[in-house]
Amino acid sequence: MAQPVQPFTIAALHAAQAAGKPILVDAYADWCPICRKQAPTIAAIAADPAFSKLVILRLDFDTQQAEKRLLGILQQSTLIAYDGTKETGRLVGVTDPAQIKALASSGIR
């Protein structure tokens, strides 16, 4: 079983990066229709054993201002993948499940 989606914190990001884990950051807003379209794909990734090593962190676009600045997030529905500390890709406003899965896979060795 893969890991559940976790709330984003700087500490959680740094811990996953220090452990060399693959990470997917999801900049989510409840009011965003694109975010709501991305959510089922992200939930499917979280439940997929192929992504069992992936740490998924959901950033609250409306309340986590400092965290958004730190990651260079300018709009909701931004997805960022990491392999440890190295950013492996970024998508903004993409709802295609294949593209989201490819991004999530980009940090997995």
mmCIF file of C-alpha atoms in Angstrom:
data_model
loop_
_atom_site.group_PDB
_atom_site.id
_atom_site.type_symbol
_atom_site.label_atom_id
_atom_site.label_comp_id
_atom_site.label_asym_id
_atom_site.label_seq_id
_atom_site.Cartn_x
_atom_site.Cartn_y
_atom_site.Cartn_z
ATOM 1 C CA MET A 1 0.000 0.000 0.000
ATOM 2 C CA ALA A 2 1.224 3.477 -0.819
ATOM 3 C CA GLN A 3 1.386 6.321 1.679
ATOM 4 C CA PRO A 4 -1.620 8.585 2.335
ATOM 5 C CA VAL A 5 -1.593 12.224 1.288
ATOM 6 C CA GLN A 6 -0.148 14.276 4.159
ATOM 7 C CA PRO A 7 -0.496 17.974 5.012
ATOM 8 C CA PHE A 8 2.476 19.989 3.776
ATOM 9 C CA THR A 9 4.960 21.272 6.323
ATOM 10 C CA ILE A 10 8.513 22.451 5.792
ATOM 11 C CA ALA A 11 9.615 19.870 8.369
ATOM 12 C CA ALA A 12 7.876 17.033 6.479
ATOM 13 C CA LEU A 13 9.426 18.173 3.188
ATOM 14 C CA HIS A 14 12.914 18.424 4.674
ATOM 15 C CA ALA A 15 12.598 15.043 6.438
ATOM 16 C CA ALA A 16 11.549 13.324 3.195
ATOM 17 C CA GLN A 17 14.319 15.102 1.280
ATOM 18 C CA ALA A 18 16.942 14.166 3.891
ATOM 19 C CA ALA A 19 15.817 10.544 3.610
ATOM 20 C CA GLY A 20 16.216 10.716 -0.186
ATOM 21 C CA LYS A 21 12.556 9.904 -0.789
ATOM 22 C CA PRO A 22 10.549 10.724 -3.889
ATOM 23 C CA ILE A 23 8.098 13.545 -3.126
ATOM 24 C CA LEU A 24 5.056 15.034 -4.817
ATOM 25 C CA VAL A 25 3.900 18.448 -3.578
ATOM 26 C CA ASP A 26 0.287 19.324 -4.431
ATOM 27 C CA ALA A 27 -0.601 23.054 -4.135
ATOM 28 C CA TYR A 28 -4.333 22.669 -3.519
ATOM 29 C CA ALA A 29 -7.235 25.084 -3.028
ATOM 30 C CA ASP A 30 -10.745 23.867 -2.171
ATOM 31 C CA TRP A 31 -12.323 26.419 -4.512
ATOM 32 C CA CYS A 32 -10.136 25.469 -7.497
ATOM 33 C CA PRO A 33 -11.897 23.340 -10.151
ATOM 34 C CA ILE A 34 -8.572 22.173 -11.621
ATOM 35 C CA CYS A 35 -7.382 21.048 -8.169
ATOM 36 C CA ARG A 36 -10.610 19.071 -7.763
ATOM 37 C CA LYS A 37 -9.975 17.414 -11.159
ATOM 38 C CA GLN A 38 -6.399 16.528 -10.132
ATOM 39 C CA ALA A 39 -7.485 15.093 -6.769
ATOM 40 C CA PRO A 40 -8.799 11.682 -7.984
ATOM 41 C CA THR A 41 -5.543 11.019 -9.868
ATOM 42 C CA ILE A 42 -3.477 11.966 -6.821
ATOM 43 C CA ALA A 43 -5.682 9.754 -4.627
ATOM 44 C CA ALA A 44 -5.182 6.875 -7.093
ATOM 45 C CA ILE A 45 -1.408 7.412 -6.985
ATOM 46 C CA ALA A 46 -1.517 7.406 -3.171
ATOM 47 C CA ALA A 47 -3.328 4.050 -3.243
ATOM 48 C CA ASP A 48 -1.137 2.461 -5.935
ATOM 49 C CA PRO A 49 1.534 0.043 -4.612
ATOM 50 C CA ALA A 50 3.816 1.144 -7.471
ATOM 51 C CA PHE A 51 4.064 4.506 -5.695
ATOM 52 C CA SER A 52 4.607 3.065 -2.203
ATOM 53 C CA LYS A 53 7.832 5.057 -1.679
ATOM 54 C CA LEU A 54 6.292 8.363 -2.809
ATOM 55 C CA VAL A 55 5.612 10.981 -0.137
ATOM 56 C CA ILE A 56 2.643 13.160 -1.166
ATOM 57 C CA LEU A 57 2.384 16.506 0.589
ATOM 58 C CA ARG A 58 -0.690 18.722 0.090
ATOM 59 C CA LEU A 59 0.066 22.430 0.479
ATOM 60 C CA ASP A 60 -2.897 24.708 1.303
ATOM 61 C CA PHE A 61 -2.630 27.359 -1.388
ATOM 62 C CA ASP A 62 -4.750 29.866 0.524
ATOM 63 C CA THR A 63 -3.022 29.743 3.923
ATOM 64 C CA GLN A 64 0.587 28.640 3.406
ATOM 65 C CA GLN A 65 2.033 31.849 1.961
ATOM 66 C CA ALA A 66 5.633 31.452 3.181
ATOM 67 C CA GLU A 67 5.735 27.857 1.985
ATOM 68 C CA LYS A 68 4.481 28.884 -1.470
ATOM 69 C CA ARG A 69 7.227 31.502 -1.735
ATOM 70 C CA LEU A 70 9.857 28.979 -0.645
ATOM 71 C CA LEU A 71 8.822 26.581 -3.416
ATOM 72 C CA GLY A 72 8.163 29.241 -6.061
ATOM 73 C CA ILE A 73 4.479 28.355 -6.351
ATOM 74 C CA LEU A 74 2.553 31.125 -8.099
ATOM 75 C CA GLN A 75 -0.808 29.477 -8.628
ATOM 76 C CA GLN A 76 -2.990 26.731 -7.275
ATOM 77 C CA SER A 77 -3.024 23.367 -9.078
ATOM 78 C CA THR A 78 0.793 23.346 -9.134
ATOM 79 C CA LEU A 79 2.379 19.903 -8.730
ATOM 80 C CA ILE A 80 6.102 19.568 -7.993
ATOM 81 C CA ALA A 81 8.065 16.305 -7.949
ATOM 82 C CA TYR A 82 11.364 15.736 -6.173
ATOM 83 C CA ASP A 83 13.936 12.980 -5.942
ATOM 84 C CA GLY A 84 15.239 13.861 -2.498
ATOM 85 C CA THR A 85 16.338 17.488 -2.761
ATOM 86 C CA LYS A 86 16.393 17.587 -6.578
ATOM 87 C CA GLU A 87 13.287 18.902 -8.320
ATOM 88 C CA THR A 88 12.480 16.499 -11.160
ATOM 89 C CA GLY A 89 9.487 18.274 -12.652
ATOM 90 C CA ARG A 90 6.614 20.690 -12.247
ATOM 91 C CA LEU A 91 3.125 20.908 -13.743
ATOM 92 C CA VAL A 92 0.666 23.782 -13.454
ATOM 93 C CA GLY A 93 -3.016 23.350 -14.263
ATOM 94 C CA VAL A 94 -2.614 19.883 -15.793
ATOM 95 C CA THR A 95 -5.439 17.392 -15.213
ATOM 96 C CA ASP A 96 -4.363 14.581 -17.567
ATOM 97 C CA PRO A 97 -3.837 11.486 -15.365
ATOM 98 C CA ALA A 98 -0.992 10.172 -17.546
ATOM 99 C CA GLN A 99 0.964 13.420 -17.214
ATOM 100 C CA ILE A 100 0.402 13.571 -13.455
ATOM 101 C CA LYS A 101 1.493 9.941 -13.034
ATOM 102 C CA ALA A 102 4.577 10.571 -15.178
ATOM 103 C CA LEU A 103 5.467 13.556 -12.983
ATOM 104 C CA ALA A 104 4.960 11.514 -9.800
ATOM 105 C CA SER A 105 7.156 8.757 -11.267
ATOM 106 C CA SER A 106 9.953 11.176 -12.118
ATOM 107 C CA GLY A 107 11.259 11.204 -8.555
ATOM 108 C CA ILE A 108 11.139 7.445 -8.065
ATOM 109 C CA ARG A 109 14.392 5.546 -8.650
#
